[in-house]
mmCIF file with all atom_site columns, C-alpha atoms in Angstrom:
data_model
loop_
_atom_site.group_PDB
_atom_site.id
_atom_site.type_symbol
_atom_site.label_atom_id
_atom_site.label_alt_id
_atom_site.label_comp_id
_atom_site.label_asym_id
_atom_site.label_entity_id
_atom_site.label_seq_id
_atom_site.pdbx_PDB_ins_code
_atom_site.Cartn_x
_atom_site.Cartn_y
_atom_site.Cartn_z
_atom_site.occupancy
_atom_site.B_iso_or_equiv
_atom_site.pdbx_formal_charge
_atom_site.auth_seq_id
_atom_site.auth_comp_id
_atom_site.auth_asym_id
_atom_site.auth_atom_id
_atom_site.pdbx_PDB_model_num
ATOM 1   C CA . UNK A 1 1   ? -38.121 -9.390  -50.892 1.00 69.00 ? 1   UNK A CA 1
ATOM 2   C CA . UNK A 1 2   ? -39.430 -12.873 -50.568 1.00 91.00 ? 2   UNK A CA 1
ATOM 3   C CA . UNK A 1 3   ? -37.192 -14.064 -47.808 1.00 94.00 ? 3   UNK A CA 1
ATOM 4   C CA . UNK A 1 4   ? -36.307 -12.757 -44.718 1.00 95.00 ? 4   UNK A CA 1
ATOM 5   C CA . UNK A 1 5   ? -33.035 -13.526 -42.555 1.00 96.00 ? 5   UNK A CA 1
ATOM 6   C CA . UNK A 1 6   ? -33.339 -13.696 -38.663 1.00 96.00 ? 6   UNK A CA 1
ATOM 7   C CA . UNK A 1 7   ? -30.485 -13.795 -36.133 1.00 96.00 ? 7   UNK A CA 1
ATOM 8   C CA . UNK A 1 8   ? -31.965 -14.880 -32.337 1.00 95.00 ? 8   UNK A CA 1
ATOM 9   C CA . UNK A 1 9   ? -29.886 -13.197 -30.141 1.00 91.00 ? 9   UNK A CA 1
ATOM 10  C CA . UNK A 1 10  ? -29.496 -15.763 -27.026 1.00 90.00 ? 10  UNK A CA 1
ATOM 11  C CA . UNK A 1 11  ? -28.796 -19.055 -26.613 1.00 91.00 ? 11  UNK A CA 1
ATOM 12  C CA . UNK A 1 12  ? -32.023 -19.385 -23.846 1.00 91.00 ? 12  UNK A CA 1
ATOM 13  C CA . UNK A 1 13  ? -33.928 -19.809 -27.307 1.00 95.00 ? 13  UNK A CA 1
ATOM 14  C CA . UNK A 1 14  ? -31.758 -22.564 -28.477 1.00 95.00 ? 14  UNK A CA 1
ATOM 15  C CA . UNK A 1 15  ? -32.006 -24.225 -25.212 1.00 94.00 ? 15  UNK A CA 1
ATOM 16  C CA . UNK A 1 16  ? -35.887 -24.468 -25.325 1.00 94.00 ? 16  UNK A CA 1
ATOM 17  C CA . UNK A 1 17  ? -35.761 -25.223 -29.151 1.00 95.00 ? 17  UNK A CA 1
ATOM 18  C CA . UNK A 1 18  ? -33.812 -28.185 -28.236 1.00 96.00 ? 18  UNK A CA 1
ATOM 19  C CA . UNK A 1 19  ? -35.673 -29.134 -24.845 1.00 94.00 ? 19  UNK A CA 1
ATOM 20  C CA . UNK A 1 20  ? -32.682 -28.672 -22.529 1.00 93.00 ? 20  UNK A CA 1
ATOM 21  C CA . UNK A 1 21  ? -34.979 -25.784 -20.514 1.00 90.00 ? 21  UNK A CA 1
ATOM 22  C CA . UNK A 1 22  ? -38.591 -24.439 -20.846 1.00 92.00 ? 22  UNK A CA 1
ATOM 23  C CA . UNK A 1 23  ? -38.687 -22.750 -23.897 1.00 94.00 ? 23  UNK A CA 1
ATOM 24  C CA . UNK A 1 24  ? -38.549 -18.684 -23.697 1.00 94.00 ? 24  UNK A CA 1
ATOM 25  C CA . UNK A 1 25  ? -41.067 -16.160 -23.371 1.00 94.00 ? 25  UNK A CA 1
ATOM 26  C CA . UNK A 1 26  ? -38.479 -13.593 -24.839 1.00 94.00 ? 26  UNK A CA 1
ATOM 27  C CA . UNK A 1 27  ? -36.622 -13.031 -27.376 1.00 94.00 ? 27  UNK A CA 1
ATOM 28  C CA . UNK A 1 28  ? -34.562 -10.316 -29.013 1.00 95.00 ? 28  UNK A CA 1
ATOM 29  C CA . UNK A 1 29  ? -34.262 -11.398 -33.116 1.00 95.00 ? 29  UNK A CA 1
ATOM 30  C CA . UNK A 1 30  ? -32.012 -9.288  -35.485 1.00 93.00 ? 30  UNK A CA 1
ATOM 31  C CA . UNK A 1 31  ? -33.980 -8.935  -39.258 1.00 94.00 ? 31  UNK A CA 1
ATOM 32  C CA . UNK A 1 32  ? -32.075 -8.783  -42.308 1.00 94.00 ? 32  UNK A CA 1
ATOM 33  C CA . UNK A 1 33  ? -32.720 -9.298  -46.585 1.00 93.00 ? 33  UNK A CA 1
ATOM 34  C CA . UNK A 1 34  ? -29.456 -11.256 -46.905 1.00 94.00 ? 34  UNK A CA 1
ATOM 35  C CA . UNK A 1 35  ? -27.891 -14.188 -45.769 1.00 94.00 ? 35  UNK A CA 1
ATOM 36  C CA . UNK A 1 36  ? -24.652 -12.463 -45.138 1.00 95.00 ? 36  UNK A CA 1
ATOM 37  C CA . UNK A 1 37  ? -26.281 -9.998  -43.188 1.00 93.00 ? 37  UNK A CA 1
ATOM 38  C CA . UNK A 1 38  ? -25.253 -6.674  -45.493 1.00 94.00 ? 38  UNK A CA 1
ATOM 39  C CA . UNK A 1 39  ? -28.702 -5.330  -45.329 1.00 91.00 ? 39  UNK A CA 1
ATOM 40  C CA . UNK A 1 40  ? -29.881 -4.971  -41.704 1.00 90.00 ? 40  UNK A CA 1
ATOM 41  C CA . UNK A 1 41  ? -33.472 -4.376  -41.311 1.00 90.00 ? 41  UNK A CA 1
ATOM 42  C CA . UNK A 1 42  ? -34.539 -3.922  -37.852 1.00 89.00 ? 42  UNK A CA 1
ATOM 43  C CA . UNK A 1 43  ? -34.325 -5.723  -34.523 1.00 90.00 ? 43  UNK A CA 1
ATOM 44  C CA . UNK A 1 44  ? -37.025 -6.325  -32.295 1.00 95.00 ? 44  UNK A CA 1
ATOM 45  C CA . UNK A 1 45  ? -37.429 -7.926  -28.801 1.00 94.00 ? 45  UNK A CA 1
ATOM 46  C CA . UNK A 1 46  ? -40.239 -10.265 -29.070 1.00 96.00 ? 46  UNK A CA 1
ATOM 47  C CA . UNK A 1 47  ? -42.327 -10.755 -25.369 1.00 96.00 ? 47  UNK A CA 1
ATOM 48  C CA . UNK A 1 48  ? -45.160 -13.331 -24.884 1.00 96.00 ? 48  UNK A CA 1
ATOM 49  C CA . UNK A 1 49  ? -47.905 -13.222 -22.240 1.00 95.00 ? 49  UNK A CA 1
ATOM 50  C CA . UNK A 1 50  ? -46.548 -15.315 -19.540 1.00 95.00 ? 50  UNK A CA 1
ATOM 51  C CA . UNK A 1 51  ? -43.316 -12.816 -20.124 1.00 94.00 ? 51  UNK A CA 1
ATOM 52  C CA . UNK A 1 52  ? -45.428 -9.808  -19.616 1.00 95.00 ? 52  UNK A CA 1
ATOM 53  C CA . UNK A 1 53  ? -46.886 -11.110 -16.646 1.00 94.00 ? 53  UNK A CA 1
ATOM 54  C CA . UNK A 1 54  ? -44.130 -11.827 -15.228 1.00 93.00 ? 54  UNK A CA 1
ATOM 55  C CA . UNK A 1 55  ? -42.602 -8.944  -15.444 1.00 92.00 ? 55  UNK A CA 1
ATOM 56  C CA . UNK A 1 56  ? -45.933 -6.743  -14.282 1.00 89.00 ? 56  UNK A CA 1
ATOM 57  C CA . UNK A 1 57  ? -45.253 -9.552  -10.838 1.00 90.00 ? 57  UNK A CA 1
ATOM 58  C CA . UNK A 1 58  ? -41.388 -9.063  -10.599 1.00 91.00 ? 58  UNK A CA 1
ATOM 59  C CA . UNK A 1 59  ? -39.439 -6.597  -12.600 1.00 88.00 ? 59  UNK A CA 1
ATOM 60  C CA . UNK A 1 60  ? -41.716 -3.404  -13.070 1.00 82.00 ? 60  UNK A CA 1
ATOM 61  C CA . UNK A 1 61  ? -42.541 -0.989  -10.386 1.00 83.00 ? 61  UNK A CA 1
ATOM 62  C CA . UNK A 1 62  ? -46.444 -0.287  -10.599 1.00 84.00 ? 62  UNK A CA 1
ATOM 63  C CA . UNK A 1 63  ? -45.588 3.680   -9.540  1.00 84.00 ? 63  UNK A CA 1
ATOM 64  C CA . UNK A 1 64  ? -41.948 4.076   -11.182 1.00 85.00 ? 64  UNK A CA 1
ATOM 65  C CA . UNK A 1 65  ? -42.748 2.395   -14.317 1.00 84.00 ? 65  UNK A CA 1
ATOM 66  C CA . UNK A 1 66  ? -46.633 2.763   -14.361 1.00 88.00 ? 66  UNK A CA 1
ATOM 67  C CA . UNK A 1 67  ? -47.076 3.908   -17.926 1.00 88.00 ? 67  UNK A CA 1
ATOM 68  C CA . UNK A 1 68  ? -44.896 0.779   -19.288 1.00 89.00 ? 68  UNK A CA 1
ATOM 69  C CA . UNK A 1 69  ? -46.980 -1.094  -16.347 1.00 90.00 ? 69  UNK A CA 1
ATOM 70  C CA . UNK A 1 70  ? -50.657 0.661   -17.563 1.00 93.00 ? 70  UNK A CA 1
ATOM 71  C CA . UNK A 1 71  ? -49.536 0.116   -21.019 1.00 93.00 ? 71  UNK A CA 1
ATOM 72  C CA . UNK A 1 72  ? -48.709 -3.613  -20.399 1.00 94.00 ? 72  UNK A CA 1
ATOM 73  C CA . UNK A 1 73  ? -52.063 -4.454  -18.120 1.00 94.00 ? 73  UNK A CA 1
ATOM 74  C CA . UNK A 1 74  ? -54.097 -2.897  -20.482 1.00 95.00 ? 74  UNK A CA 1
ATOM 75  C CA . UNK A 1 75  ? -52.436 -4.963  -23.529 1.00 96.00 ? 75  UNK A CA 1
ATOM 76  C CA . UNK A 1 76  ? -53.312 -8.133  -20.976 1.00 96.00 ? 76  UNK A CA 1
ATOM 77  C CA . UNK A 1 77  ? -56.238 -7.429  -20.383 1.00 96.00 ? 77  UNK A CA 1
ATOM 78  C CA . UNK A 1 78  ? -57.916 -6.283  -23.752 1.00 96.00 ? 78  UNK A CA 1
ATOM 79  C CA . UNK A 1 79  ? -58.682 -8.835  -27.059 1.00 96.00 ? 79  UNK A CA 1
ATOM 80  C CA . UNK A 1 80  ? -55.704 -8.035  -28.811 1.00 96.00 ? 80  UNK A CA 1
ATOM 81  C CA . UNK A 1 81  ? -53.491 -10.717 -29.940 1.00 97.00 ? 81  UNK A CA 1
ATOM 82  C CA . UNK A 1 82  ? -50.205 -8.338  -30.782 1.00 97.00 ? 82  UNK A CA 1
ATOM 83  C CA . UNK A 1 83  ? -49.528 -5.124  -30.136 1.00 96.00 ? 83  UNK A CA 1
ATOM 84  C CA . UNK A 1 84  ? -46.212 -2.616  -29.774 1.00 95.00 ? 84  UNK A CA 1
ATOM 85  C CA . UNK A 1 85  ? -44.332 -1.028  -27.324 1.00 93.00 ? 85  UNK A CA 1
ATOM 86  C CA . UNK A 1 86  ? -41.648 2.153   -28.944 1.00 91.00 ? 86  UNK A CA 1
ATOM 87  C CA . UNK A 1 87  ? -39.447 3.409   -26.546 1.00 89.00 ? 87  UNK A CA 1
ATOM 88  C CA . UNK A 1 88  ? -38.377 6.848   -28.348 1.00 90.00 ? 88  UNK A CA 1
ATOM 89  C CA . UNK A 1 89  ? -35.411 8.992   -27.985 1.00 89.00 ? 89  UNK A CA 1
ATOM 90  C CA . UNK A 1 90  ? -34.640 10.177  -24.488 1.00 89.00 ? 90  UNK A CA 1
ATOM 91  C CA . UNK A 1 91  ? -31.638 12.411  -25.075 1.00 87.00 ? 91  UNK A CA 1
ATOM 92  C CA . UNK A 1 92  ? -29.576 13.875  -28.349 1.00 88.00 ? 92  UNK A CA 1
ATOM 93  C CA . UNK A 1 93  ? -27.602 10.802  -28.250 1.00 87.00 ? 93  UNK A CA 1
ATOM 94  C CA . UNK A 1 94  ? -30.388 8.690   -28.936 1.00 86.00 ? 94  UNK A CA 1
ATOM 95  C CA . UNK A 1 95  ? -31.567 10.656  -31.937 1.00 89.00 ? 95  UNK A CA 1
ATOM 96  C CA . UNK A 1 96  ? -29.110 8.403   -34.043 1.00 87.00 ? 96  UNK A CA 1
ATOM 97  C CA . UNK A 1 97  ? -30.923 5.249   -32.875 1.00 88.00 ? 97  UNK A CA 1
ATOM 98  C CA . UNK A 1 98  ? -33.878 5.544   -34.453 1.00 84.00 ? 98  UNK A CA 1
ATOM 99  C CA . UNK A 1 99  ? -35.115 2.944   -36.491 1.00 84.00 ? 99  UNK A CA 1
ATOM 100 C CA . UNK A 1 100 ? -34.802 2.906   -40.425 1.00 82.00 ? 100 UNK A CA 1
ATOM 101 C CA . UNK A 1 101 ? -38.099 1.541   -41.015 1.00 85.00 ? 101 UNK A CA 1
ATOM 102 C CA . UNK A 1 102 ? -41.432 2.793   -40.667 1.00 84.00 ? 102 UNK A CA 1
ATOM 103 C CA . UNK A 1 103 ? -42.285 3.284   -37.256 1.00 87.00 ? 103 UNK A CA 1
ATOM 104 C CA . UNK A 1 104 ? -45.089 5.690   -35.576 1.00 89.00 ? 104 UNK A CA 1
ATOM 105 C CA . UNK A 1 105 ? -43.677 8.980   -34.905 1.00 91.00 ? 105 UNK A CA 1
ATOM 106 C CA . UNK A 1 106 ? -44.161 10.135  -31.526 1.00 91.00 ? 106 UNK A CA 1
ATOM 107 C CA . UNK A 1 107 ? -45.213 13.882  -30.693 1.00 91.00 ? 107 UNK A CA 1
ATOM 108 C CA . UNK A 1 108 ? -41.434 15.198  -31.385 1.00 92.00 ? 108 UNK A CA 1
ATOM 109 C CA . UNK A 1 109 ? -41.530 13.405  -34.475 1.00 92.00 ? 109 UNK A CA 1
ATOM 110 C CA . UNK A 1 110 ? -38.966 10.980  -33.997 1.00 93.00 ? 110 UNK A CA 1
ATOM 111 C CA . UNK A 1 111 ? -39.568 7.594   -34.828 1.00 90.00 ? 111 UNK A CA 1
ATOM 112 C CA . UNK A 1 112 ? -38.605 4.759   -31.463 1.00 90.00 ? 112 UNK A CA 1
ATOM 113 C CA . UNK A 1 113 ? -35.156 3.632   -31.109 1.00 90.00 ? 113 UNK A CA 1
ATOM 114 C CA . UNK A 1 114 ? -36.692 0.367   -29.650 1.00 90.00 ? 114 UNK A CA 1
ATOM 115 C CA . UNK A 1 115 ? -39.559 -1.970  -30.138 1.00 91.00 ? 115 UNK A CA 1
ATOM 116 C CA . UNK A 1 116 ? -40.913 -4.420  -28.392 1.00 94.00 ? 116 UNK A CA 1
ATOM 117 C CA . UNK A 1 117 ? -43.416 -6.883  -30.235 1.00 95.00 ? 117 UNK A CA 1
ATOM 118 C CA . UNK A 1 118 ? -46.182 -7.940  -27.056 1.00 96.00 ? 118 UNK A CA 1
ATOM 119 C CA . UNK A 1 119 ? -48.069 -11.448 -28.332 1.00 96.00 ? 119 UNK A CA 1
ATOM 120 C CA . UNK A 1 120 ? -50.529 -13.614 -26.760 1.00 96.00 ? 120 UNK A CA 1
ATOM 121 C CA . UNK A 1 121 ? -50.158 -15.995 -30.283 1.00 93.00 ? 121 UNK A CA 1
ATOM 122 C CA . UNK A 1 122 ? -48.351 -18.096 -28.293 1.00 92.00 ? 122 UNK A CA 1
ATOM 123 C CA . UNK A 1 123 ? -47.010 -19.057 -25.008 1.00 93.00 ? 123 UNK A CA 1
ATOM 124 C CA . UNK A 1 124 ? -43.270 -19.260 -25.440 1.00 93.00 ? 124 UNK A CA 1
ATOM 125 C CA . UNK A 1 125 ? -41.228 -19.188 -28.544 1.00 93.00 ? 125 UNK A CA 1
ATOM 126 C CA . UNK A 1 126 ? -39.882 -22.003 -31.225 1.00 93.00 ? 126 UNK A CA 1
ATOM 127 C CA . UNK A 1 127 ? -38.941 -21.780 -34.905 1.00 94.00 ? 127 UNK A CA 1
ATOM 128 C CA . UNK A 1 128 ? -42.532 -22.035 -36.098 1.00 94.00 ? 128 UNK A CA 1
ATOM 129 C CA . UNK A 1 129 ? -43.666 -18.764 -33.831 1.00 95.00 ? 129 UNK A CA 1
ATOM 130 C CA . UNK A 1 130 ? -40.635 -17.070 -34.806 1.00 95.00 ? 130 UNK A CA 1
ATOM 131 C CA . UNK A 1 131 ? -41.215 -17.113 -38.136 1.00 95.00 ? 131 UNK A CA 1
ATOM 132 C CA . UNK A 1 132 ? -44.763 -16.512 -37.991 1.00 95.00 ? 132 UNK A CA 1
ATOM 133 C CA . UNK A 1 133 ? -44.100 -13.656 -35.895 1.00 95.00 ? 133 UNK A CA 1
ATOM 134 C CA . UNK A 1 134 ? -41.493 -12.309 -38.164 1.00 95.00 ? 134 UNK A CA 1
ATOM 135 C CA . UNK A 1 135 ? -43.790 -12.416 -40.793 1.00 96.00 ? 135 UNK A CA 1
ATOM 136 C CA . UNK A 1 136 ? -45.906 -10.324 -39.290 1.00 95.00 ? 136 UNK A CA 1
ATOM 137 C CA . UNK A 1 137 ? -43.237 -7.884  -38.509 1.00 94.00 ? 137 UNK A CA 1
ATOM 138 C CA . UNK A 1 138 ? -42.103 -7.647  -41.597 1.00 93.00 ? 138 UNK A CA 1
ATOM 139 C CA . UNK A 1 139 ? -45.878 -6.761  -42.815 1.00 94.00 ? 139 UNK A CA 1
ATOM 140 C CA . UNK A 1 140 ? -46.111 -3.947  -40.309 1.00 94.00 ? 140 UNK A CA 1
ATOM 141 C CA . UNK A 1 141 ? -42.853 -2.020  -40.018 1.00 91.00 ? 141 UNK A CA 1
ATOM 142 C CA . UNK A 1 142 ? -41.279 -3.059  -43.452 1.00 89.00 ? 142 UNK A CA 1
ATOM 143 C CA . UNK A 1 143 ? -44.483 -3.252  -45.449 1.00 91.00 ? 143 UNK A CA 1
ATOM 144 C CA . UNK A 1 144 ? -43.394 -6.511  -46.552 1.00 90.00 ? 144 UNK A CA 1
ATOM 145 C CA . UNK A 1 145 ? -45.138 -10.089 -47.198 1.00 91.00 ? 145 UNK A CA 1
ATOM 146 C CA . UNK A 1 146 ? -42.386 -12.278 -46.707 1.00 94.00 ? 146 UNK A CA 1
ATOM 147 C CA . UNK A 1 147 ? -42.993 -16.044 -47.981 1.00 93.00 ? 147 UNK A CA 1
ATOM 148 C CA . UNK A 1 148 ? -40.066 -17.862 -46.327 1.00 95.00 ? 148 UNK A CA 1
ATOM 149 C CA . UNK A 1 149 ? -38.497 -16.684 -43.131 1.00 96.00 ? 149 UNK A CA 1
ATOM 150 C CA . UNK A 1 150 ? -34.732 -17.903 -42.573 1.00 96.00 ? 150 UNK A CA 1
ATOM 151 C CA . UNK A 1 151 ? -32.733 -18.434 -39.347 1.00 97.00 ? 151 UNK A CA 1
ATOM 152 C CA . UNK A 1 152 ? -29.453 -17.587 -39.858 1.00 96.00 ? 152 UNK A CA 1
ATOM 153 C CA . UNK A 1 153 ? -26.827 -19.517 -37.239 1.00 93.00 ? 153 UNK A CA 1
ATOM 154 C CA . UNK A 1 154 ? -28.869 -22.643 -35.753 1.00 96.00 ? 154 UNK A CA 1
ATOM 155 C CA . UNK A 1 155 ? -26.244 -24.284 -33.691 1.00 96.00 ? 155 UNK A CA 1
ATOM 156 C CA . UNK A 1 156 ? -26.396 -27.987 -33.154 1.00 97.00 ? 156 UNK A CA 1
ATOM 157 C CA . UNK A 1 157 ? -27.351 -29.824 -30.441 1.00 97.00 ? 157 UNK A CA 1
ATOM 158 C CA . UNK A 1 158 ? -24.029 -30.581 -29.214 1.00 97.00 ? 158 UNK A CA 1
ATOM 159 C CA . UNK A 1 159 ? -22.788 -26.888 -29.618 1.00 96.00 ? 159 UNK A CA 1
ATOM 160 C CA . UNK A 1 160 ? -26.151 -25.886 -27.776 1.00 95.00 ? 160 UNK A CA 1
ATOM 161 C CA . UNK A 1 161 ? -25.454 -28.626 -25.037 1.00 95.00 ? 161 UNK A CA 1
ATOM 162 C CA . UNK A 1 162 ? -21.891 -27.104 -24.338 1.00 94.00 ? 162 UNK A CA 1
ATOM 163 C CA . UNK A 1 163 ? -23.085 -23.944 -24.175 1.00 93.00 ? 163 UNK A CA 1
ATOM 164 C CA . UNK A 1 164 ? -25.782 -24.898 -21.903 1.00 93.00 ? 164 UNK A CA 1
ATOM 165 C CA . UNK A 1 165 ? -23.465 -26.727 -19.283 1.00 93.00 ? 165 UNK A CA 1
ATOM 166 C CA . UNK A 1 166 ? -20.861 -23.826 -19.447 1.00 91.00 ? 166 UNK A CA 1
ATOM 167 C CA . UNK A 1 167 ? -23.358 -21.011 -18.917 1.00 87.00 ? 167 UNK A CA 1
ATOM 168 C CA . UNK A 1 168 ? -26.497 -21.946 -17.177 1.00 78.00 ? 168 UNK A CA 1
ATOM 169 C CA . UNK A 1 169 ? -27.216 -25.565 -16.085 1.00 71.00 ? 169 UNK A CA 1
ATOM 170 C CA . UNK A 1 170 ? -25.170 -24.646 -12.812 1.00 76.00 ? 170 UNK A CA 1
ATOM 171 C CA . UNK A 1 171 ? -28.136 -22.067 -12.098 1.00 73.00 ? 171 UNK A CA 1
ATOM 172 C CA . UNK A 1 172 ? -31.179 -24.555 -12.323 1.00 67.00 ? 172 UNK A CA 1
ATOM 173 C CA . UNK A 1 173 ? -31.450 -27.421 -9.879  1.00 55.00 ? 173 UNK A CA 1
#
């Protein structure tokens, strides 16, 4: 596999990318080994720092959450430049979930039905940290060096300029 397909999932990407909004801090990218997307790979949701802080501020509860919280400060905090977060199955149900790549098993031995790629490589995402992230995603969990990385469904401007003025310019002033 010397190429590597990605869907991004939202169109806040796309708005950054084309500088209609601050570019995000996180993504969720699809992965797949053909253009037509017949051989799914793995998704991920992609997080950077100002994201994780922001979230520590905001969105997680330090006592209800505190080992997503502990894990998160800690990533913050230490030298690390990447690391992963697996959230593994919680029920039956979930056992089908699991992802088809390699993944740490977790004490149960079930590999994570979720996995969330933490980077301080950058501080918000365009095409060029995509793909270098990808790349290194694909080394990790598909054991992979991927040469080219591919986005599959780049609007245009104008199509990302509709979208924008339908669904979210009303919401910044």
């Amino acid at each position: 596999m010397n190429t590597i397909y990605v869907h991004v999932r939202h169109w806040l990407f796309w708005y950054g990318v084309y500088g209609l909004c601050n570019k995000s801090c996180n993504d969720e990218i699809s992965l797949y080994s053909d253009k037509e997307r017949n051989n799914f790979l793995g998704y991920f949701d992609l997080m950077t720092e100002p994201c994780l802080l922001y979230s520590l501020n905001n969105e997680l509860d330090k006592i209800e959450d505190k080992e997503f919280y502990d894990e998160i400060e800690e990533f913050l905090k230490g030298s690390k430049k990447i690391s992963y977060s697996y959230i593994y199955p919680r029920d039956k149900a979930d056992l089908t979930h699991q992802v088809g790549h390699f993944a740490p098993i977790n004490a149960k031995g079930h590999k994570p039905v979720y996995i969330y790629m933490w980077s301080k490589l950058s501080k918000a995402w365009d095409i060029q940290e995509i793909e270098k992230s990808v790349k290194i995603l694909a080394h990790d969990f598909l054991h992979a060096n991927i040469e080219k990385v591919e986005l599959l469904d780049i609007p245009t401007y104008e199509e990302t300029k509709l979208s924008y003025d339908r669904d979210y310019s009303r919401f910044i002033k």
